[in-house]
Structure formats: structure tokens, C-alpha cells
mmCIF file of N, CA and C in Angstrom:
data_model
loop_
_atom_site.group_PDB
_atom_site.id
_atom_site.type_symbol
_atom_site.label_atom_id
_atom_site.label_comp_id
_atom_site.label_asym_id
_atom_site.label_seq_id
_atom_site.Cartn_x
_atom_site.Cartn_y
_atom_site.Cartn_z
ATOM 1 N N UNK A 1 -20.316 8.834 -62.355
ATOM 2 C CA UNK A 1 -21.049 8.059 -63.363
ATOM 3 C C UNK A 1 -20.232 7.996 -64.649
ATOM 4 N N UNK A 2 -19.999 7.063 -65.311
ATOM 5 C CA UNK A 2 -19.027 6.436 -66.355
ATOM 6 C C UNK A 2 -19.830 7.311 -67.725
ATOM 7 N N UNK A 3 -19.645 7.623 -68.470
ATOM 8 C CA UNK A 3 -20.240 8.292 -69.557
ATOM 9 C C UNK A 3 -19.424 8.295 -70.902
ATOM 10 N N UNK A 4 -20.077 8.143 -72.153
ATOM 11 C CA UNK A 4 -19.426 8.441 -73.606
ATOM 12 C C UNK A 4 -20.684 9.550 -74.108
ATOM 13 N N UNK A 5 -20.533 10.349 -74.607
ATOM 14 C CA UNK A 5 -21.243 11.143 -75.082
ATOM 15 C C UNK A 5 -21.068 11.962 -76.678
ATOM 16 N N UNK A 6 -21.926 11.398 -77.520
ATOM 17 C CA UNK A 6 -20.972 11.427 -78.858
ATOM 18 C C UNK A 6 -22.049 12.960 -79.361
ATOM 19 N N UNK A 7 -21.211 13.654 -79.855
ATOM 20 C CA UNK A 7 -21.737 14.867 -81.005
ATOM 21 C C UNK A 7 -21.111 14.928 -82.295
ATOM 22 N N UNK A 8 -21.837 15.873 -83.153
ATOM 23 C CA UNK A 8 -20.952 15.893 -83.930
ATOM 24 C C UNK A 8 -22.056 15.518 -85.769
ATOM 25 N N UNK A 9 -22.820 14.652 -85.155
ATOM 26 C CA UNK A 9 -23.891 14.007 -86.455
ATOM 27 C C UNK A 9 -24.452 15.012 -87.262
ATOM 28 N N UNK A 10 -25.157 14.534 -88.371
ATOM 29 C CA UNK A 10 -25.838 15.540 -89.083
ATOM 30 C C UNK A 10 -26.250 15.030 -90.471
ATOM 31 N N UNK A 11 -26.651 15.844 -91.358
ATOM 32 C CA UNK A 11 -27.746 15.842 -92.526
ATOM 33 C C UNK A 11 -25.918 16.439 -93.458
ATOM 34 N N UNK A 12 -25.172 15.824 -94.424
ATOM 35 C CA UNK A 12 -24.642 16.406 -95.303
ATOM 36 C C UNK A 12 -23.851 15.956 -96.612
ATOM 37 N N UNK A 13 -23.994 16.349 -97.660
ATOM 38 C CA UNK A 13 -24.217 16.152 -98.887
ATOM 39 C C UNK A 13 -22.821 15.512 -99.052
ATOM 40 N N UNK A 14 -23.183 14.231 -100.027
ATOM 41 C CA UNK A 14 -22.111 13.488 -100.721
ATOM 42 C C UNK A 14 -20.754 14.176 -101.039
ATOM 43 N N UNK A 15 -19.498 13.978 -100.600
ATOM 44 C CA UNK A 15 -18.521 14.487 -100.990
ATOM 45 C C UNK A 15 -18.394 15.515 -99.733
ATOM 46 N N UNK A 16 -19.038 15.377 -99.173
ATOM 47 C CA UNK A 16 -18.816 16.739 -97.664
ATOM 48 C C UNK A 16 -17.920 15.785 -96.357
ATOM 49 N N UNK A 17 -17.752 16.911 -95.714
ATOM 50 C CA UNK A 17 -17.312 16.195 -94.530
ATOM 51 C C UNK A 17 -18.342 16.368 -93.128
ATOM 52 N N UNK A 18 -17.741 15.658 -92.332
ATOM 53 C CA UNK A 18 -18.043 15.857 -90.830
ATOM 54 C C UNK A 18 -16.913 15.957 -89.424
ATOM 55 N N UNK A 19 -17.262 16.298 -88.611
ATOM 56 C CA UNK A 19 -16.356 15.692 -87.134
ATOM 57 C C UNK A 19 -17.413 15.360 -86.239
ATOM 58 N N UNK A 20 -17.208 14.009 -85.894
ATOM 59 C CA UNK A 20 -17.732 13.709 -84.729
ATOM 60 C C UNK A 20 -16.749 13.344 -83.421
ATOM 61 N N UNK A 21 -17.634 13.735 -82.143
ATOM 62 C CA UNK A 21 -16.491 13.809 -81.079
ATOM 63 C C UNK A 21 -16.835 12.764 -80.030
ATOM 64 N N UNK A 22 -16.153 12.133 -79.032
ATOM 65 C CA UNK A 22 -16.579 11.534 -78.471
ATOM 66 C C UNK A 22 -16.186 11.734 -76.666
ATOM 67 N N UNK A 23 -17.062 12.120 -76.079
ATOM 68 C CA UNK A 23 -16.399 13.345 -74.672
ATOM 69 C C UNK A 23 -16.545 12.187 -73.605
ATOM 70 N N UNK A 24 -15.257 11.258 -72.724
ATOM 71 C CA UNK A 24 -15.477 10.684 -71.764
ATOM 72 C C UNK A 24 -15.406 10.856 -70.468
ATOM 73 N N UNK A 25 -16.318 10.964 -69.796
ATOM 74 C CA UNK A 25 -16.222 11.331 -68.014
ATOM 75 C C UNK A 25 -16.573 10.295 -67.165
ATOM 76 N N UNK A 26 -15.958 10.370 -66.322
ATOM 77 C CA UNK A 26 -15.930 9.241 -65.217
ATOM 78 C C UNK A 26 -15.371 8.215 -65.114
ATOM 79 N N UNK A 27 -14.489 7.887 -66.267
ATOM 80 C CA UNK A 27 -13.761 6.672 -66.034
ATOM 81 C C UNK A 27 -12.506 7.193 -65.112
ATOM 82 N N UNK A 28 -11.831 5.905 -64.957
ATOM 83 C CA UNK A 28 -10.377 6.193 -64.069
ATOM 84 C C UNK A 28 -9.515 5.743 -65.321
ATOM 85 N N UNK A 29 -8.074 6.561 -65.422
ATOM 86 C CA UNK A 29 -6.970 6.656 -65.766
ATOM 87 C C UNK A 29 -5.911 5.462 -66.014
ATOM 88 N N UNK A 30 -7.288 4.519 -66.404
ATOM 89 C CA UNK A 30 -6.161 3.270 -66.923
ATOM 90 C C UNK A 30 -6.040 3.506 -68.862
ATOM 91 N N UNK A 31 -5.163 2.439 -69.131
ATOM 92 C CA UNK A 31 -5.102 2.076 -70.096
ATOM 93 C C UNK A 31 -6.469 1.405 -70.634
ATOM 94 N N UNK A 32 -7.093 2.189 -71.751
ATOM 95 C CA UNK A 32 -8.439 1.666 -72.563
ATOM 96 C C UNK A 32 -7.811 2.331 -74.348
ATOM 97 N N UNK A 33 -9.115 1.400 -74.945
ATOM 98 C CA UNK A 33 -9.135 1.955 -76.329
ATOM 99 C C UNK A 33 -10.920 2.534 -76.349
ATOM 100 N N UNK A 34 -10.408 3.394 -77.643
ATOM 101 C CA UNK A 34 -11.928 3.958 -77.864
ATOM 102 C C UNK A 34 -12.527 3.981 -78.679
ATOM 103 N N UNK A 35 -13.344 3.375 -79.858
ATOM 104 C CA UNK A 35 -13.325 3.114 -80.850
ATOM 105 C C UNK A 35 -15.110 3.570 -81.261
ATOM 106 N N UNK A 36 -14.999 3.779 -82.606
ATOM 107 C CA UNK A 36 -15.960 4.048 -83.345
ATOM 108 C C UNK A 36 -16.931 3.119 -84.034
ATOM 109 N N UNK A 37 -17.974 2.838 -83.884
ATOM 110 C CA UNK A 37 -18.691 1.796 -84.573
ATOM 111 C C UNK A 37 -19.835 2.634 -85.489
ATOM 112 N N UNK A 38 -20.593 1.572 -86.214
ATOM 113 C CA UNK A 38 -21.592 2.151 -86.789
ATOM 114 C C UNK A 38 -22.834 1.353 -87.062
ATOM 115 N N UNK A 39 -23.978 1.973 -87.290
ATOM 116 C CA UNK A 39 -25.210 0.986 -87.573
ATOM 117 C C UNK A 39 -25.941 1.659 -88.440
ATOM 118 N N UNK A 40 -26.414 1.156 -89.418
ATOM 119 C CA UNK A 40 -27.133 1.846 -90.816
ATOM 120 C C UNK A 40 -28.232 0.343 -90.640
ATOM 121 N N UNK A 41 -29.614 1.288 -91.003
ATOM 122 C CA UNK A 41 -30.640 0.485 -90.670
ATOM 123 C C UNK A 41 -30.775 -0.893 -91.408
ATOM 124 N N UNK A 42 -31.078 -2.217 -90.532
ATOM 125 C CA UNK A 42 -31.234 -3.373 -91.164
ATOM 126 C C UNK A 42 -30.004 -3.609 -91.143
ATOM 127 N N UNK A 43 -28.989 -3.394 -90.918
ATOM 128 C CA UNK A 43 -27.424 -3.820 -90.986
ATOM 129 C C UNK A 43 -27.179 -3.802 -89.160
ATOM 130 N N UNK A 44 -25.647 -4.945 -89.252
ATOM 131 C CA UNK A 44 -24.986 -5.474 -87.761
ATOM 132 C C UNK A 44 -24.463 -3.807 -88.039
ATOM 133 N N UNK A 45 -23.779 -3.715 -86.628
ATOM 134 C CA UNK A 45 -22.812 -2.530 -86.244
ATOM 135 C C UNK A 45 -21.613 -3.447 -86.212
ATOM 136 N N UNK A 46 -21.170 -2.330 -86.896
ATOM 137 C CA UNK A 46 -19.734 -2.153 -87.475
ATOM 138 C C UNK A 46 -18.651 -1.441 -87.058
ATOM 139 N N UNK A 47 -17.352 -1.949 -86.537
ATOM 140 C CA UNK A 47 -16.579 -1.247 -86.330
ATOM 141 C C UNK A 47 -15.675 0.090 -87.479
ATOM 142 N N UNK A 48 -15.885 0.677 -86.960
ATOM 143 C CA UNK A 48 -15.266 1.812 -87.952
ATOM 144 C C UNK A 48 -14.002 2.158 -87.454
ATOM 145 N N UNK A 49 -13.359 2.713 -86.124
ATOM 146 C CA UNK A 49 -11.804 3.339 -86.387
ATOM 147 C C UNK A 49 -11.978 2.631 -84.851
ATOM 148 N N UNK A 50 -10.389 3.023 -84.398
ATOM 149 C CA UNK A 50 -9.931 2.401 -82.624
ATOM 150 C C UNK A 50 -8.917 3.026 -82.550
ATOM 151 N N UNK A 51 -8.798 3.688 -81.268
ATOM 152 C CA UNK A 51 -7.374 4.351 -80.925
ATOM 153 C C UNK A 51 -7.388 3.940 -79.718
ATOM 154 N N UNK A 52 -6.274 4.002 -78.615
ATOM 155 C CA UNK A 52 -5.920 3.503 -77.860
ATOM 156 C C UNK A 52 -5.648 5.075 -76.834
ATOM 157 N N UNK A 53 -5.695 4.901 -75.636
ATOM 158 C CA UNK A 53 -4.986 6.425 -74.724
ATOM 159 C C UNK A 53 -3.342 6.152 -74.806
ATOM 160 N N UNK A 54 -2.624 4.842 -74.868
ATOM 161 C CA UNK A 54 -1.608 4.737 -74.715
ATOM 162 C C UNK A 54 -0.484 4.756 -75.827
ATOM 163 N N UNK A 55 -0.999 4.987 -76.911
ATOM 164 C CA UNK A 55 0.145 5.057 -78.115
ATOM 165 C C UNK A 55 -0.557 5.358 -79.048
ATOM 166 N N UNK A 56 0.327 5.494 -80.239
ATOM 167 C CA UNK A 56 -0.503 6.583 -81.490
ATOM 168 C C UNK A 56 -0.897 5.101 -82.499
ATOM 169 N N UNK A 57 -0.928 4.204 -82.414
ATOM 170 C CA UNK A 57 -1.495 3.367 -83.454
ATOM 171 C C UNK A 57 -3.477 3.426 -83.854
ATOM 172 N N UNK A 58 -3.417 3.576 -84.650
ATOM 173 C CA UNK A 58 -4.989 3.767 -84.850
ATOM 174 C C UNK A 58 -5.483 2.676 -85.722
ATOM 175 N N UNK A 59 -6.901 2.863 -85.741
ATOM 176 C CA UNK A 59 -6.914 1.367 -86.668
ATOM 177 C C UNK A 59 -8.703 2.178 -87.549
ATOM 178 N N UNK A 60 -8.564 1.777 -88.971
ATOM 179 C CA UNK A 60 -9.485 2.047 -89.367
ATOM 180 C C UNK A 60 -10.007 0.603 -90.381
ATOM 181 N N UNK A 61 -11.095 0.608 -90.221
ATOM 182 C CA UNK A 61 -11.783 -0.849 -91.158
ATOM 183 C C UNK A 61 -11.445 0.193 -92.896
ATOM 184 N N UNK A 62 -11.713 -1.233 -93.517
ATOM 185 C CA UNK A 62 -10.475 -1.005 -95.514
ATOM 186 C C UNK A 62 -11.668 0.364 -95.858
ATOM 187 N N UNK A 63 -13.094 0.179 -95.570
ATOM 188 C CA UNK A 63 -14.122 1.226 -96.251
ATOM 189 C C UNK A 63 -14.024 2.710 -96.048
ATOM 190 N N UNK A 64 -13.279 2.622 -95.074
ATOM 191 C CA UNK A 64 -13.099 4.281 -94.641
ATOM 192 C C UNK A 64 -12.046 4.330 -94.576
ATOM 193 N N UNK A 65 -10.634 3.910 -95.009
ATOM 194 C CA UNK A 65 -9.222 3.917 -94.798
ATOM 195 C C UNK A 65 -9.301 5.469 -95.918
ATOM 196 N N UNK A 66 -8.376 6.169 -95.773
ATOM 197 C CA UNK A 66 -8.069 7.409 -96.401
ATOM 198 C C UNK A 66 -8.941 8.611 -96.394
ATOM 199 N N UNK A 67 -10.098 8.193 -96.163
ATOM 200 C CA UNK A 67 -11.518 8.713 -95.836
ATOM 201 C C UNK A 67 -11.297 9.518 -94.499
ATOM 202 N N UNK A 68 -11.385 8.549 -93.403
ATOM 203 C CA UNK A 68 -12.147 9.284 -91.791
ATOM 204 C C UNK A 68 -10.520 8.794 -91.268
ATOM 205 N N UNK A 69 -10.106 9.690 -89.556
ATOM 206 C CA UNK A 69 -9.320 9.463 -89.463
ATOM 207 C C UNK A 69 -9.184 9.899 -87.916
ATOM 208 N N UNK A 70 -8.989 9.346 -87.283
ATOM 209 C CA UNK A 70 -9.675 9.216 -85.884
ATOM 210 C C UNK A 70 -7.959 9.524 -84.976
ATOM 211 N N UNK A 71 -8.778 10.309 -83.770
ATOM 212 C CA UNK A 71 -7.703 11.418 -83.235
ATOM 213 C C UNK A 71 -7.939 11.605 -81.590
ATOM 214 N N UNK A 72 -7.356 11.548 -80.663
ATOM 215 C CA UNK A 72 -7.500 11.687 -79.396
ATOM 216 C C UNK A 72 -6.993 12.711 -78.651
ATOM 217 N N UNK A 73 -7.317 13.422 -77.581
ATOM 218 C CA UNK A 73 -7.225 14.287 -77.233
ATOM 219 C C UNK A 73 -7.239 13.856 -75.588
ATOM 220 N N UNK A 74 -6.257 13.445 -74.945
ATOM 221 C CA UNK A 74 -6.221 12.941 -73.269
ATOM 222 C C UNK A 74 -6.628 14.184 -72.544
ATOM 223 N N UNK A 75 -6.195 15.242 -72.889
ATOM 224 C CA UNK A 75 -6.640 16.528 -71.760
ATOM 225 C C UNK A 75 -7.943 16.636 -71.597
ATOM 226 N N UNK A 76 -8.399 16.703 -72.838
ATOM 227 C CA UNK A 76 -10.102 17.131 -72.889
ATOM 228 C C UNK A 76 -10.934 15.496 -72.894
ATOM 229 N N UNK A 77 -9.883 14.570 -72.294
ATOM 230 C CA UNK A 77 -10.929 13.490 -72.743
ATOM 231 C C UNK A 77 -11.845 13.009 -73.958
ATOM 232 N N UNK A 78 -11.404 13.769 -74.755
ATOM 233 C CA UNK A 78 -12.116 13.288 -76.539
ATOM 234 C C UNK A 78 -11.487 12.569 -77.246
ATOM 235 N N UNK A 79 -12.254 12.084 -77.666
ATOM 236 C CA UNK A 79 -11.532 11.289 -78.829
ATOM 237 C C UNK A 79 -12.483 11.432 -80.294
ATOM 238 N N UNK A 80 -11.723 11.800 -81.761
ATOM 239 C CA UNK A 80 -12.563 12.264 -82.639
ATOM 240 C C UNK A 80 -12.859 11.775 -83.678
ATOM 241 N N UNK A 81 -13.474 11.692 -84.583
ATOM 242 C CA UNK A 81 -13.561 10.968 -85.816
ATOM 243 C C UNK A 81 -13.710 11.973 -86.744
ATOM 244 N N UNK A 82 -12.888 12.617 -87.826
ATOM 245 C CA UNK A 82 -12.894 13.367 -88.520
ATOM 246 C C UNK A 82 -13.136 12.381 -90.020
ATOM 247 N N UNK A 83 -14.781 12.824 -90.311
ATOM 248 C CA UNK A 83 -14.829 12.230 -91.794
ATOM 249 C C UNK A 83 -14.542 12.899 -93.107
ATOM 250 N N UNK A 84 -13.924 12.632 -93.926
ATOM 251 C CA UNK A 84 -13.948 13.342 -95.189
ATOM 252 C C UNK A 84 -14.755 12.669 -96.448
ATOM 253 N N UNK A 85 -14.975 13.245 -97.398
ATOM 254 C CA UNK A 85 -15.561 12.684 -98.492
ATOM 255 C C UNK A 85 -16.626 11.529 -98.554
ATOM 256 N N UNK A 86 -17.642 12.399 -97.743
ATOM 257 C CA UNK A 86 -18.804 11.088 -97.351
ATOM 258 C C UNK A 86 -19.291 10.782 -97.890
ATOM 259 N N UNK A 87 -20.020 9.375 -98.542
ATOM 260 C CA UNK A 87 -20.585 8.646 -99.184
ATOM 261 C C UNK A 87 -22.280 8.423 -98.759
ATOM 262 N N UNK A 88 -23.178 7.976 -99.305
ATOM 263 C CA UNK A 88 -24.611 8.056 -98.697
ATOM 264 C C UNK A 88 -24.654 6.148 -98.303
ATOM 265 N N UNK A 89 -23.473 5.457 -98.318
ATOM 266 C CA UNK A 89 -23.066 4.253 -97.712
ATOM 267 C C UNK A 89 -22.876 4.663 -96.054
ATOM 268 N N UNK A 90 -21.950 5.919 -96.065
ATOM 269 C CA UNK A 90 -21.809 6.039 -94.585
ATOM 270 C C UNK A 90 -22.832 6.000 -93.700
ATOM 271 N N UNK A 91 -24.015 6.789 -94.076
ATOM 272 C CA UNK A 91 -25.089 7.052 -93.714
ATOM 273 C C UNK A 91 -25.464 5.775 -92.180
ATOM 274 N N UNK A 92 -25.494 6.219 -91.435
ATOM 275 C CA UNK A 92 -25.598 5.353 -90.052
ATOM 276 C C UNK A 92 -25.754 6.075 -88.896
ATOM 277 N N UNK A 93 -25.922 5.282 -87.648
ATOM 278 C CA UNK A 93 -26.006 5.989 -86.405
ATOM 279 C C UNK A 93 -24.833 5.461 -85.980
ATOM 280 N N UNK A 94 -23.597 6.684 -85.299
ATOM 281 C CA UNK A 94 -22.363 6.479 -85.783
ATOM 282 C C UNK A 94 -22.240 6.584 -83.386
ATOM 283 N N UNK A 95 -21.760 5.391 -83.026
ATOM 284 C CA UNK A 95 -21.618 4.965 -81.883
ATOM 285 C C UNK A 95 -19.928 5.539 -81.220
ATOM 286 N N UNK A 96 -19.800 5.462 -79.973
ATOM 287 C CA UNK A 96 -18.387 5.544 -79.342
ATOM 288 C C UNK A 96 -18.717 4.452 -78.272
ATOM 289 N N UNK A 97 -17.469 3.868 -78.171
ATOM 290 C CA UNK A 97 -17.666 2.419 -77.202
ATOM 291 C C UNK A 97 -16.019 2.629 -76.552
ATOM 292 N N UNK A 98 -15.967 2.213 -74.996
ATOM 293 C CA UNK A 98 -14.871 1.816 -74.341
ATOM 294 C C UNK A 98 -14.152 0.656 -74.031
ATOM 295 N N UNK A 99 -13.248 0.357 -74.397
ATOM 296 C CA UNK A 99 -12.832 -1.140 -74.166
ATOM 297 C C UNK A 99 -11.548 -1.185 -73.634
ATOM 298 N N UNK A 100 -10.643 -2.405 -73.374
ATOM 299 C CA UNK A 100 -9.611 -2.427 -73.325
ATOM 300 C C UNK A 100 -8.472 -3.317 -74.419
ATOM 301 N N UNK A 101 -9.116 -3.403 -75.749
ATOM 302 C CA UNK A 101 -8.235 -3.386 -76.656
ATOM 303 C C UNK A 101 -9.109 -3.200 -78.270
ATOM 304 N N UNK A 102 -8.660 -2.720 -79.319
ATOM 305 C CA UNK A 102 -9.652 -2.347 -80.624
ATOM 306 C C UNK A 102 -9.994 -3.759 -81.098
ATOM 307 N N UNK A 103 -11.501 -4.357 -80.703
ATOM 308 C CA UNK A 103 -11.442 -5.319 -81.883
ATOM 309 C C UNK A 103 -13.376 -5.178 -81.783
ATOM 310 N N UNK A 104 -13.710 -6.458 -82.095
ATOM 311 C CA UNK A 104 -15.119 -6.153 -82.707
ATOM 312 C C UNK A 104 -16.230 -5.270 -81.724
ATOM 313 N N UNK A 105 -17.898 -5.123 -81.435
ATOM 314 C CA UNK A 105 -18.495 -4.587 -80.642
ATOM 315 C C UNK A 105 -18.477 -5.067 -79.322
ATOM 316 N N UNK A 106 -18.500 -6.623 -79.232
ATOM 317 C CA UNK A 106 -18.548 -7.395 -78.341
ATOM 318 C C UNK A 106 -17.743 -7.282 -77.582
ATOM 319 N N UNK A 107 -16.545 -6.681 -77.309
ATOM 320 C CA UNK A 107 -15.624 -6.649 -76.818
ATOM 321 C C UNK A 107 -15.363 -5.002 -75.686
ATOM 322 N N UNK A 108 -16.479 -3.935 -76.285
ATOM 323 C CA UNK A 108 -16.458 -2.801 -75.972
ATOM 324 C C UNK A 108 -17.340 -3.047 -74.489
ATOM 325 N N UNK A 109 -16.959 -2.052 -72.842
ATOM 326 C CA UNK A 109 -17.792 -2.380 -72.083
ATOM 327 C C UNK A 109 -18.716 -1.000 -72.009
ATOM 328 N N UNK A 110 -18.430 -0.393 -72.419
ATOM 329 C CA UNK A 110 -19.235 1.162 -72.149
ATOM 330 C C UNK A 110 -19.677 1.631 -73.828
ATOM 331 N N UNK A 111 -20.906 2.315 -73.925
ATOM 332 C CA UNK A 111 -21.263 2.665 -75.285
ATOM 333 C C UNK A 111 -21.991 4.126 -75.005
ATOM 334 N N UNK A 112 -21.451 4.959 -75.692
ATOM 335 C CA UNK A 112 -22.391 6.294 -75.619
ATOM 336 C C UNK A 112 -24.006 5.930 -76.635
ATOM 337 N N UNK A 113 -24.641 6.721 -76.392
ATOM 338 C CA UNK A 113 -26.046 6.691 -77.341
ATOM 339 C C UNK A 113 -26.393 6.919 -78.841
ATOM 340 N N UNK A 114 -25.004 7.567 -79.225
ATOM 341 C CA UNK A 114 -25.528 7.100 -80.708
ATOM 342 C C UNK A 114 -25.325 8.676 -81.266
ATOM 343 N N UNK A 115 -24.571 9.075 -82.081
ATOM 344 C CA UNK A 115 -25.376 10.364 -83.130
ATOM 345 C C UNK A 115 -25.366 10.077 -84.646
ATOM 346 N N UNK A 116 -26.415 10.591 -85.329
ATOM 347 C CA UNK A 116 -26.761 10.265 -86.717
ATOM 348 C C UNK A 116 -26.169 10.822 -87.702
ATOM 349 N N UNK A 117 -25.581 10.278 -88.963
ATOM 350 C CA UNK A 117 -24.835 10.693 -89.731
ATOM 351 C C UNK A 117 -25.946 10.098 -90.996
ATOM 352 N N UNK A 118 -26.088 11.613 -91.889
ATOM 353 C CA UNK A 118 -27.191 10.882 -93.052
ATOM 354 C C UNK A 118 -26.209 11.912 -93.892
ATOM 355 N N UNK A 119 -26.292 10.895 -94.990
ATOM 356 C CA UNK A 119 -24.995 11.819 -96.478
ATOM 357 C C UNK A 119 -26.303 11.145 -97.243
ATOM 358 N N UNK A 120 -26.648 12.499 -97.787
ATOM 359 C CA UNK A 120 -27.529 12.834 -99.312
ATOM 360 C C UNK A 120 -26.942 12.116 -100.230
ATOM 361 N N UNK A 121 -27.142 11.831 -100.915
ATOM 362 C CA UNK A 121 -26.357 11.481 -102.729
ATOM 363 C C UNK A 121 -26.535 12.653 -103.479
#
């Protein structure tokens, strides 16, 4: 069974950080990207970062550039999103999606369920 399974969410104060992880099982050993989206209530989902299994190029949208910084791990099948200096903008239900190249949601074929990221002010 194909699976994304994201942890990592939580309740934490402006200027804090987080890691969220994203654990994939069951796919086969091709070339995919894995990318991070987001949804904050009443708002589209948004792509946030994209890494690829096959090379180190990463891609982060301009709002979180220097901020969050997204990291893969082929052995353990993870792939991570390390946030720094969170804003109560971030605040969303923060997604992992599978595709075969980084670009908008529409494009992702597999989506894990979601974990929540709420930054206090």
C-alpha cells in the first residue's frame, strides 16, 4: 500500500521552530519529487518546498526562502521540512505530496493526511 505519512506539527510560539517529517512506504524506486504544501483556513494550498530523490536541487516558494529548508533522507525514506523562525502566517495544515516533478498541487499523485502547524504571535 503506497503511503506519505507526515509528523512533526504542533502548537509553537512566534520566532520558534519546528521539523516536520515526511515517512514514504510502498512506492517503487523510481525517480519522484516530494514536496511540501500547505493550507491555512479559507486559503488554496500552497506549495511550500520540493526536493527531488535524484539530485540535491530543492526548491522553496520567496515566503519561506531562508526560513524552512527541506532535506531528504533515501535510506529512511523521509523527506523533511525543517522550519525556523515561524511566523503566525505559517500557521496551516502543512501536507506531503508525491509527484514526478516540483510544481503546483495538481500535479502531485499521492498526498499524506495532513499535520497541523499553529505559531502563536
Amino acid at each position: 500500500q503506497m503511503q506519505l505519512v507526515e509528523s512533526g506539527g504542533g502548537l509553537v510560539q512566534s520566532g520558534g521552530s519546528l521539523t516536520l517529517s515526511c515517512i514514504a512506504s510502498g512506492f517503487t524506486s523510481d525517480a519522484f519529487v516530494i514536496g511540501w504544501f500547505r493550507q491555512a483556513p479559507g486559503k488554496e494550498r500552497e506549495g511550500v518546498s520540493c526536493v527531488s530523490n535524484y539530485d540535491d536541487n530543492t526548491f522553496h516558494t520567496d515566503s519561506v526562502k531562508g526560513r524552512f529548508t527541506i532535506s531528504r533522507d533515501n535510506a529512511k525514506n523521509t523527506v523533511y521540512l525543517k522550519m525556523n523562525n515561524l511566523k503566525p502566517e505559517d500557521t496551516a495544515v502543512y501536507y506531503c505530496a508525491r509527484g514526478n516533478f516540483c510544481s503546483g498541487p495538481s500535479t502531485m499523485n499521492y498526498w499524506g493526511k495532513g499535520t497541523l502547524v499553529f505559531v502563536s504571535a
